[in-house]
């Protein structure tokens, strides 16, 4: 072999030439063939650049391709990753990109776990091993090369996430405007992100009753809203949180608002008219007190009636039925009394209790009757200055109307 000559099996595996010999007068020649034996040559990783990948990339996302040079035409290259820092091989994998061609083999580095997070780690340093198949091909040993690469994780806008996929809150009916119902909350891993909350109605009309603070996520009763359990006891909305990224990302959660039933005042019928004549027998019924109650909950629909003022010596009321009857003889010696007054209270109470709580009369609603003359009877109108602290009780003054005998 000549000096500086390079014998390469892949370039030429056989050489043929003729050799001559001479003694000065006579010559001879012979044909010579030199076969070049193949040997396993070491692969060489030729890629030197860094790689970049977006955070939150899906499994299988291509990070980059490693080029390996190997002059052996029969080479089947295998690849492996090794850690240099931060358990990089847990997040990435490498596999052949295809068969080697013209002395070049390639390995693709891809995302192995979809948990790349810029806010946690921005840089991974990883070792790449490229090993040929010399031993299995019959030309041992296997030969390999190693290179170290940097993989940079780039920042992307992370999606904000609600603490819960659904929320359930409750609030009493008749609650005042601006009373808090509940609060939704979301987080965003991006530093410095501004989150904005909003809501979309699922139940018809819900956005006229509730509003959401765009900064805090607090849900409250809207000004002018009237919550009525008897009309609708449950509302549903979709809460939405949006970040200020470009492009913006959002998340949503279902919110259920249950309206609690509150015991509401029973209301006495203020148009009831009754009449009685002198000498009406004791025990005679002269009419019934009637009332209404907005509560549909049976627990609040049991009522009792009480005569708490006026001519209670002359008239009585049945506590269960509301029937008013004559209690004592009605006689007007002067023929000057043409009407009597009886103050009635109705109290509702929970089923299962036969002893409703009767509040202090001083705390009861105050109703004043106004009488108007007629031909042989009297009718009245009532006005009230009801104390806002009073609940589940209403008091009315009923007029017992009399007629004078000629």
Coordinates of N, CA and C in Angstrom, one line a residue, residues 7-224:
X7 N -7.4 3.0 1.6 CA -8.2 1.9 1.1 C -9.6 1.9 1.7
X8 N -10.6 1.9 0.9 CA -11.9 2.0 1.4 C -12.8 1.0 0.7
X9 N -13.3 0.0 1.5 CA -14.1 -1.0 1.0 C -15.4 -0.5 0.3
X10 N -15.9 0.5 0.9 CA -17.2 1.0 0.4 C -17.0 1.8 -0.9
X11 N -15.7 2.2 -1.1 CA -15.4 2.9 -2.4 C -15.0 1.9 -3.5
X12 N -14.2 1.0 -3.1 CA -13.8 -0.1 -4.1 C -13.3 -1.3 -3.2
X13 N -14.0 -2.4 -3.5 CA -13.7 -3.6 -2.7 C -12.7 -4.6 -3.4
X14 N -12.3 -4.3 -4.6 CA -11.3 -5.2 -5.3 C -10.5 -4.3 -6.2
X15 N -9.2 -4.7 -6.3 CA -8.2 -4.1 -7.2 C -7.6 -5.2 -8.0
X16 N -7.4 -5.0 -9.3 CA -6.7 -5.9 -10.2 C -5.6 -5.2 -11.0
X17 N -4.5 -5.9 -11.0 CA -3.4 -5.3 -11.8 C -2.4 -6.4 -12.2
X18 N -1.5 -6.1 -13.1 CA -0.5 -7.0 -13.7 C 0.8 -6.7 -13.1
X19 N 1.5 -7.8 -12.7 CA 2.9 -7.6 -12.2 C 3.9 -8.2 -13.2
X20 N 4.9 -7.5 -13.4 CA 6.0 -7.9 -14.4 C 7.3 -8.2 -13.6
X21 N 8.0 -9.2 -14.1 CA 9.3 -9.5 -13.5 C 10.3 -9.7 -14.7
X22 N 11.6 -9.1 -14.5 CA 12.5 -9.2 -15.6 C 13.9 -9.4 -15.0
X23 N 14.8 -10.3 -15.7 CA 16.2 -10.5 -15.3 C 17.1 -9.7 -16.2
X24 N 16.6 -8.8 -17.0 CA 17.4 -8.0 -17.9 C 17.3 -8.4 -19.3
X25 N 17.0 -9.7 -19.5 CA 16.9 -10.2 -20.9 C 15.5 -10.9 -21.1
X26 N 15.0 -11.4 -20.0 CA 13.8 -12.2 -20.1 C 12.8 -11.5 -19.1
X27 N 11.5 -11.6 -19.4 CA 10.4 -11.0 -18.6 C 9.3 -12.0 -18.4
X28 N 8.6 -11.8 -17.3 CA 7.4 -12.6 -17.1 C 6.3 -11.7 -16.4
X29 N 5.1 -12.1 -16.4 CA 4.1 -11.3 -15.8 C 3.0 -12.2 -15.2
X30 N 2.2 -11.6 -14.3 CA 1.1 -12.3 -13.7 C 0.0 -11.3 -13.3
X31 N -1.2 -11.8 -13.4 CA -2.3 -10.9 -13.0 C -2.6 -11.1 -11.5
X32 N -2.7 -10.0 -10.9 CA -2.9 -9.9 -9.4 C -4.3 -9.3 -9.1
X33 N -5.0 -9.9 -8.2 CA -6.2 -9.4 -7.7 C -6.1 -9.2 -6.2
X34 N -6.4 -8.0 -5.7 CA -6.4 -7.7 -4.3 C -7.8 -7.4 -3.8
X35 N -8.3 -8.2 -3.0 CA -9.7 -8.0 -2.4 C -9.6 -7.2 -1.1
X36 N -10.3 -6.2 -1.0 CA -10.4 -5.4 0.2 C -11.4 -5.9 1.2
X37 N -11.0 -6.3 2.4 CA -11.9 -6.8 3.4 C -12.6 -5.7 4.1
X38 N -13.9 -5.9 4.2 CA -14.7 -4.8 4.9 C -14.5 -4.9 6.4
X39 N -14.4 -3.8 7.1 CA -14.3 -3.7 8.5 C -15.3 -2.8 9.0
X40 N -15.8 -3.0 10.2 CA -16.8 -2.1 10.8 C -16.2 -0.8 11.2
X41 N -16.8 0.3 10.6 CA -16.2 1.6 10.8 C -17.1 2.4 11.8
X42 N -16.5 3.2 12.6 CA -17.2 3.9 13.7 C -18.1 4.9 13.1
X43 N -19.4 5.0 13.6 CA -20.3 6.0 13.2 C -19.9 7.4 13.8
X44 N -20.3 8.4 13.3 CA -20.0 9.8 13.8 C -21.3 10.6 13.8
X45 N -21.6 11.1 15.0 CA -22.7 12.1 15.1 C -22.3 13.4 14.5
X46 N -23.0 13.9 13.5 CA -22.5 15.2 12.9 C -23.3 16.4 13.3
X47 N -24.5 16.2 13.8 CA -25.3 17.3 14.2 C -24.7 18.0 15.4
X48 N -24.7 19.3 15.4 CA -24.1 20.1 16.5 C -25.1 21.2 17.1
X49 N -26.2 21.4 16.5 CA -27.1 22.5 16.9 C -27.9 22.1 18.1
X50 N -28.5 23.1 18.8 CA -29.5 22.9 19.9 C -30.9 22.7 19.3
X51 N -31.8 22.2 20.1 CA -33.1 21.9 19.7 C -34.1 22.8 20.6
X52 N -35.3 23.1 20.0 CA -36.2 23.9 20.7 C -37.6 23.2 20.6
X53 N -38.4 23.2 21.7 CA -39.7 22.6 21.7 C -40.6 23.5 22.6
X54 N -41.9 23.6 22.2 CA -42.9 24.4 22.9 C -43.3 23.6 24.2
X55 N -43.6 24.3 25.2 CA -44.1 23.7 26.4 C -45.5 23.1 26.1
X56 N -45.9 22.1 26.8 CA -47.3 21.5 26.6 C -47.4 20.8 25.3
X57 N -46.3 20.5 24.6 CA -46.3 19.8 23.4 C -46.8 18.4 23.6
X58 N -47.6 17.8 22.7 CA -48.1 16.5 22.8 C -47.1 15.4 22.6
X59 N -47.4 14.3 23.2 CA -46.5 13.1 23.0 C -46.3 12.8 21.5
X60 N -45.1 12.6 21.1 CA -44.8 12.3 19.7 C -44.4 13.5 18.9
X61 N -44.5 14.7 19.5 CA -44.1 15.9 18.8 C -42.6 15.8 18.5
X62 N -42.2 16.1 17.2 CA -40.8 16.1 16.8 C -40.0 17.3 17.4
X63 N -38.9 16.9 18.1 CA -38.1 17.9 18.7 C -37.0 18.3 17.8
X64 N -36.3 17.3 17.2 CA -35.2 17.5 16.2 C -34.7 16.2 15.7
X65 N -33.8 16.3 14.7 CA -33.3 15.1 14.1 C -31.7 15.1 14.2
X66 N -31.2 14.0 14.7 CA -29.8 13.8 14.8 C -29.2 13.1 13.6
X67 N -28.2 13.7 12.9 CA -27.6 13.0 11.8 C -26.4 12.3 12.2
X68 N -26.2 11.0 11.7 CA -25.1 10.2 12.0 C -24.4 9.7 10.7
X69 N -23.2 9.9 10.6 CA -22.4 9.4 9.4 C -21.8 8.1 9.6
X70 N -22.0 7.1 8.7 CA -21.4 5.8 8.8 C -21.2 5.3 7.4
X71 N -19.9 5.0 7.1 CA -19.6 4.6 5.7 C -20.0 3.2 5.3
X72 N -20.3 2.4 6.4 CA -20.7 1.0 6.1 C -22.1 1.0 5.4
X73 N -22.1 0.4 4.3 CA -23.4 0.4 3.6 C -24.5 -0.6 4.2
X74 N -24.0 -1.4 5.0 CA -25.0 -2.4 5.6 C -25.5 -2.0 7.0
X75 N -25.0 -0.8 7.5 CA -25.3 -0.4 8.9 C -26.8 -0.2 9.1
X76 N -27.2 -0.8 10.3 CA -28.6 -0.5 10.9 C -28.3 0.2 12.2
X77 N -28.6 1.5 12.3 CA -28.2 2.3 13.4 C -29.3 2.2 14.5
X78 N -28.9 2.1 15.7 CA -29.8 2.1 16.9 C -29.4 3.3 17.7
X79 N -30.4 3.8 18.5 CA -30.2 5.1 19.2 C -30.6 4.9 20.7
X80 N -30.1 5.7 21.5 CA -30.5 5.7 23.0 C -30.2 7.1 23.5
X81 N -30.9 7.4 24.6 CA -30.7 8.7 25.2 C -30.2 8.4 26.6
X82 N -29.4 9.3 27.1 CA -28.9 9.2 28.5 C -29.1 10.6 29.1
X83 N -29.2 10.6 30.5 CA -29.4 11.8 31.2 C -28.1 12.5 31.4
X84 N -28.2 13.8 31.2 CA -27.1 14.7 31.7 C -27.6 15.6 32.8
X85 N -28.9 16.1 32.7 CA -29.5 16.9 33.8 C -31.0 16.6 33.8
X86 N -31.6 16.8 34.9 CA -33.0 16.9 35.1 C -33.8 15.7 34.5
X87 N -33.3 14.5 34.6 CA -34.0 13.3 34.1 C -34.6 13.5 32.7
X88 N -33.8 14.0 31.8 CA -34.2 14.4 30.5 C -34.8 13.2 29.7
X89 N -34.3 12.0 30.0 CA -34.8 10.9 29.2 C -36.2 10.5 29.6
X90 N -36.7 11.1 30.7 CA -38.1 10.8 31.1 C -39.1 11.7 30.2
X91 N -38.6 12.7 29.6 CA -39.4 13.6 28.8 C -39.2 13.4 27.3
X92 N -38.2 12.8 26.9 CA -37.9 12.6 25.5 C -37.5 11.2 25.1
X93 N -37.6 10.9 23.8 CA -37.2 9.6 23.3 C -36.6 9.8 21.9
X94 N -35.9 8.7 21.5 CA -35.3 8.8 20.2 C -35.5 7.5 19.4
X95 N -35.7 7.6 18.1 CA -35.9 6.4 17.3 C -35.4 6.6 15.9
X96 N -35.0 5.6 15.2 CA -34.6 5.8 13.8 C -35.6 6.5 12.9
X97 N -35.1 7.4 12.2 CA -36.0 8.1 11.2 C -36.3 7.3 10.0
X98 N -35.5 6.3 9.8 CA -35.7 5.4 8.6 C -34.4 4.7 8.4
X99 N -34.3 4.1 7.2 CA -33.0 3.3 6.9 C -31.9 4.3 6.6
X100 N -30.7 3.9 6.8 CA -29.5 4.7 6.5 C -29.4 4.7 4.9
X101 N -29.0 5.9 4.5 CA -28.9 6.0 3.0 C -27.6 6.8 2.7
X102 N -26.8 6.2 1.8 CA -25.6 6.9 1.3 C -24.7 7.4 2.5
X103 N -24.6 6.5 3.5 CA -23.7 6.8 4.6 C -24.2 7.7 5.6
X104 N -25.5 8.0 5.5 CA -26.1 8.9 6.5 C -27.3 8.2 7.2
X105 N -27.3 8.2 8.5 CA -28.4 7.7 9.3 C -29.0 8.8 10.1
X106 N -30.3 8.7 10.5 CA -30.9 9.8 11.2 C -31.8 9.2 12.3
X107 N -31.7 9.9 13.5 CA -32.6 9.6 14.6 C -33.4 10.7 15.0
X108 N -34.7 10.5 15.2 CA -35.7 11.6 15.6 C -35.9 11.6 17.1
X109 N -35.6 12.8 17.7 CA -36.0 13.0 19.1 C -37.4 13.5 19.2
X110 N -38.2 12.9 20.0 CA -39.6 13.3 20.1 C -40.0 13.4 21.6
X111 N -41.1 14.1 21.8 CA -41.6 14.3 23.2 C -42.2 13.0 23.7
X112 N -41.8 12.6 24.9 CA -42.2 11.3 25.5 C -43.3 11.5 26.5
X113 N -43.3 12.6 27.2 CA -44.3 12.9 28.2 C -44.9 14.3 28.0
X114 N -46.2 14.5 28.0 CA -46.8 15.8 27.7 C -46.9 16.7 28.9
X115 N -45.8 16.8 29.6 CA -45.7 17.6 30.8 C -44.6 18.6 30.8
X116 N -44.2 19.0 29.6 CA -43.1 20.0 29.5 C -43.7 21.3 30.0
X117 N -43.1 22.0 30.9 CA -43.6 23.2 31.5 C -42.5 24.2 31.6
X118 N -42.7 25.3 30.8 CA -41.6 26.3 30.8 C -41.5 27.0 32.2
X119 N -42.6 27.1 32.9 CA -42.5 27.7 34.2 C -41.7 26.8 35.2
X120 N -41.5 25.5 34.9 CA -40.7 24.7 35.8 C -39.3 24.5 35.3
X121 N -39.1 24.1 34.0 CA -37.8 23.9 33.4 C -37.8 24.4 32.0
X122 N -36.8 25.2 31.7 CA -36.6 25.8 30.4 C -35.5 25.1 29.6
X123 N -34.7 24.3 30.2 CA -33.6 23.7 29.5 C -33.3 22.2 30.0
X124 N -33.2 21.3 29.0 CA -32.8 19.9 29.3 C -31.5 19.7 28.5
X125 N -30.5 19.0 29.2 CA -29.3 18.6 28.5 C -29.3 17.1 28.5
X126 N -29.1 16.5 27.3 CA -29.3 15.1 27.1 C -28.2 14.5 26.2
X127 N -27.8 13.3 26.5 CA -26.8 12.5 25.7 C -27.5 11.7 24.7
X128 N -26.9 11.6 23.5 CA -27.4 10.8 22.4 C -26.4 9.7 22.1
X129 N -26.8 8.5 22.1 CA -25.8 7.4 21.7 C -26.3 6.8 20.4
X130 N -25.4 6.7 19.4 CA -25.7 6.1 18.1 C -24.8 4.9 18.0
X131 N -25.3 3.7 17.8 CA -24.6 2.4 17.8 C -24.9 1.6 16.6
X132 N -23.9 1.1 15.9 CA -24.1 0.3 14.7 C -24.3 -1.1 15.0
X133 N -24.5 -2.0 14.0 CA -24.8 -3.4 14.2 C -23.6 -4.3 13.7
X134 N -22.4 -3.8 14.0 CA -21.2 -4.6 13.5 C -21.2 -6.0 13.9
X135 N -21.5 -6.3 15.2 CA -21.4 -7.6 15.7 C -22.4 -8.5 15.0
X136 N -23.7 -8.1 14.9 CA -24.7 -8.9 14.3 C -24.4 -9.1 12.8
X137 N -23.8 -8.2 12.2 CA -23.5 -8.3 10.8 C -22.3 -9.3 10.6
X138 N -21.5 -9.5 11.6 CA -20.4 -10.4 11.5 C -19.0 -9.7 11.5
X139 N -19.1 -8.4 11.8 CA -17.9 -7.6 11.8 C -17.8 -6.9 13.2
X140 N -17.6 -7.7 14.2 CA -17.5 -7.1 15.6 C -16.3 -6.3 15.7
X141 N -16.3 -5.4 16.7 CA -17.4 -5.2 17.7 C -18.4 -4.1 17.2
X142 N -19.5 -3.9 17.9 CA -20.4 -2.8 17.6 C -19.6 -1.5 17.9
X143 N -19.8 -0.5 17.0 CA -19.1 0.8 17.2 C -20.2 1.8 17.4
X144 N -19.8 2.8 18.2 CA -20.8 3.9 18.6 C -20.1 5.2 18.7
X145 N -21.0 6.3 18.8 CA -20.6 7.6 19.0 C -21.5 8.3 20.0
X146 N -21.1 9.3 20.7 CA -21.9 10.0 21.7 C -21.8 11.5 21.5
X147 N -22.9 12.1 21.7 CA -22.9 13.6 21.6 C -23.9 14.2 22.6
X148 N -23.7 15.4 23.1 CA -24.5 16.0 24.1 C -25.3 17.1 23.4
X149 N -26.6 17.2 23.7 CA -27.5 18.2 23.1 C -28.2 19.0 24.1
X150 N -28.5 20.2 23.8 CA -29.4 21.1 24.6 C -30.8 21.2 24.0
X151 N -31.8 20.9 24.8 CA -33.2 21.1 24.4 C -33.8 22.2 25.2
X152 N -34.2 23.3 24.5 CA -34.8 24.4 25.1 C -36.3 24.3 25.0
X153 N -37.0 24.6 26.2 CA -38.4 24.6 26.2 C -38.9 26.0 26.1
X154 N -39.7 26.3 25.1 CA -40.2 27.7 24.9 C -41.5 28.0 25.5
X155 N -41.7 29.2 26.0 CA -43.0 29.5 26.7 C -44.1 29.6 25.7
X156 N -45.3 29.1 26.2 CA -46.6 29.2 25.5 C -47.6 29.7 26.4
X157 N -48.7 30.2 25.9 CA -49.8 30.7 26.8 C -50.5 29.5 27.4
X158 N -50.4 29.3 28.7 CA -51.1 28.2 29.3 C -52.6 28.5 29.5
X159 N -53.4 27.5 29.5 CA -54.8 27.6 29.7 C -55.1 27.8 31.1
X160 N -56.0 28.8 31.5 CA -56.4 28.9 32.9 C -57.4 27.8 33.2
X161 N -57.4 27.3 34.5 CA -58.2 26.2 34.9 C -58.9 26.5 36.1
X162 N -60.2 26.2 36.1 CA -61.1 26.4 37.3 C -60.7 25.3 38.3
X163 N -60.8 25.7 39.6 CA -60.5 24.8 40.7 C -61.4 23.6 40.7
X164 N -62.6 23.7 40.1 CA -63.6 22.6 40.0 C -64.3 22.7 38.7
X165 N -64.7 21.5 38.2 CA -65.5 21.5 37.0 C -66.9 22.0 37.2
X166 N -67.4 22.0 38.4 CA -68.7 22.4 38.7 C -68.8 23.0 40.1
X167 N -69.7 23.9 40.3 CA -69.9 24.6 41.6 C -71.4 24.5 42.0
X168 N -71.7 24.4 43.2 CA -73.1 24.5 43.7 C -73.1 25.5 44.9
X169 N -74.0 26.5 44.7 CA -74.2 27.5 45.8 C -75.7 27.5 46.1
X170 N -76.0 28.1 47.3 CA -77.4 28.3 47.6 C -77.6 29.7 48.2
X171 N -78.8 30.2 48.1 CA -79.2 31.5 48.6 C -80.6 31.6 49.0
X172 N -81.0 32.3 50.0 CA -82.4 32.4 50.4 C -83.2 33.3 49.4
X173 N -84.4 32.9 49.2 CA -85.3 33.7 48.4 C -85.5 35.0 49.1
X174 N -85.8 36.0 48.3 CA -86.1 37.4 48.7 C -84.8 38.1 49.2
X175 N -83.6 37.5 48.9 CA -82.3 38.1 49.4 C -82.2 39.5 48.7
X176 N -81.5 40.4 49.5 CA -81.4 41.8 49.0 C -80.4 41.8 47.8
X177 N -80.4 42.9 47.0 CA -79.5 43.1 46.0 C -78.0 43.1 46.5
X178 N -77.1 42.6 45.7 CA -75.7 42.6 46.0 C -75.3 41.6 47.0
X179 N -76.2 40.8 47.6 CA -75.8 39.8 48.5 C -75.0 38.7 47.8
X180 N -73.9 38.3 48.4 CA -73.0 37.3 47.7 C -73.7 35.9 47.7
X181 N -73.5 35.2 46.6 CA -74.0 33.9 46.4 C -72.9 32.9 46.6
X182 N -71.8 33.1 46.0 CA -70.6 32.2 46.0 C -69.5 32.7 45.1
X183 N -68.4 32.1 45.1 CA -67.3 32.6 44.3 C -66.6 31.4 43.6
X184 N -66.4 31.6 42.3 CA -65.6 30.7 41.5 C -64.1 31.1 41.4
X185 N -63.2 30.2 41.2 CA -61.8 30.6 41.2 C -61.0 29.7 40.2
X186 N -60.1 30.4 39.5 CA -59.3 29.6 38.5 C -57.8 30.1 38.7
X187 N -56.9 29.2 38.2 CA -55.5 29.5 38.3 C -54.9 29.4 36.9
X188 N -53.8 30.1 36.7 CA -53.0 30.0 35.4 C -51.6 30.0 35.8
X189 N -50.9 29.0 35.2 CA -49.5 28.8 35.5 C -48.6 29.9 34.9
X190 N -49.0 30.6 33.9 CA -48.2 31.7 33.4 C -48.1 32.8 34.4
X191 N -46.8 33.3 34.6 CA -46.6 34.4 35.5 C -47.1 35.7 35.0
X192 N -47.7 36.4 35.9 CA -48.2 37.8 35.5 C -49.5 37.8 34.7
X193 N -50.2 36.7 34.6 CA -51.4 36.6 33.8 C -52.5 37.3 34.5
X194 N -53.4 38.0 33.8 CA -54.6 38.6 34.3 C -55.8 37.8 33.8
X195 N -56.6 37.3 34.8 CA -57.8 36.5 34.5 C -59.0 37.4 34.6
X196 N -59.9 37.1 33.7 CA -61.2 37.8 33.7 C -62.4 36.8 33.7
X197 N -63.3 37.0 34.6 CA -64.4 36.1 34.8 C -65.7 36.6 34.2
X198 N -66.5 35.8 33.6 CA -67.8 36.1 33.0 C -68.7 35.0 33.2
X199 N -70.0 35.2 32.8 CA -71.0 34.1 33.0 C -72.0 34.2 31.8
X200 N -72.4 33.0 31.4 CA -73.5 32.8 30.4 C -74.6 32.0 31.0
X201 N -75.8 32.5 30.8 CA -77.0 31.8 31.4 C -77.3 30.5 30.7
X202 N -77.6 29.5 31.5 CA -78.2 28.2 31.0 C -79.7 28.3 31.2
X203 N -80.1 28.6 32.4 CA -81.5 28.8 32.8 C -82.0 30.1 32.2
X204 N -83.1 30.1 31.6 CA -83.7 31.4 31.0 C -83.8 32.4 32.1
X205 N -83.4 33.6 31.8 CA -83.5 34.8 32.7 C -82.6 34.9 33.8
X206 N -81.6 33.9 33.9 CA -80.7 33.9 35.1 C -79.8 35.1 35.1
X207 N -79.5 35.7 34.0 CA -78.5 36.8 34.0 C -79.2 38.1 34.4
X208 N -80.6 38.1 34.6 CA -81.3 39.3 35.1 C -81.3 39.2 36.6
X209 N -81.0 38.1 37.2 CA -81.0 37.9 38.6 C -79.7 37.9 39.3
X210 N -78.7 37.4 38.6 CA -77.3 37.3 39.2 C -76.3 38.0 38.3
X211 N -75.2 38.4 38.9 CA -74.1 39.0 38.2 C -72.8 38.5 38.7
X212 N -71.7 38.6 37.9 CA -70.4 38.0 38.4 C -69.4 39.2 38.3
X213 N -68.6 39.3 39.3 CA -67.5 40.2 39.4 C -66.4 39.8 38.4
X214 N -66.0 40.5 37.4 CA -65.1 40.1 36.4 C -63.7 39.9 36.9
X215 N -63.4 40.5 38.1 CA -62.0 40.4 38.7 C -61.9 39.3 39.7
X216 N -62.9 39.1 40.5 CA -62.9 38.2 41.6 C -63.6 36.9 41.4
X217 N -64.5 36.9 40.4 CA -65.4 35.7 40.2 C -66.5 35.5 41.2
X218 N -66.8 36.6 42.0 CA -67.8 36.6 43.0 C -69.2 36.7 42.3
X219 N -70.1 35.8 42.6 CA -71.5 35.9 42.1 C -72.4 36.5 43.1
X220 N -73.2 37.4 42.8 CA -74.1 38.1 43.7 C -75.4 38.4 43.1
X221 N -76.4 38.7 43.9 CA -77.7 39.1 43.5 C -77.7 40.4 42.8
X222 N -78.3 40.5 41.6 CA -78.3 41.7 40.8 C -79.3 42.7 41.4
X223 N -79.0 44.0 41.2 CA -79.8 45.0 41.7 C -81.2 44.9 40.9
X224 N -82.3 45.0 41.7 CA -83.6 44.9 41.2 C -84.1 43.5 41.0

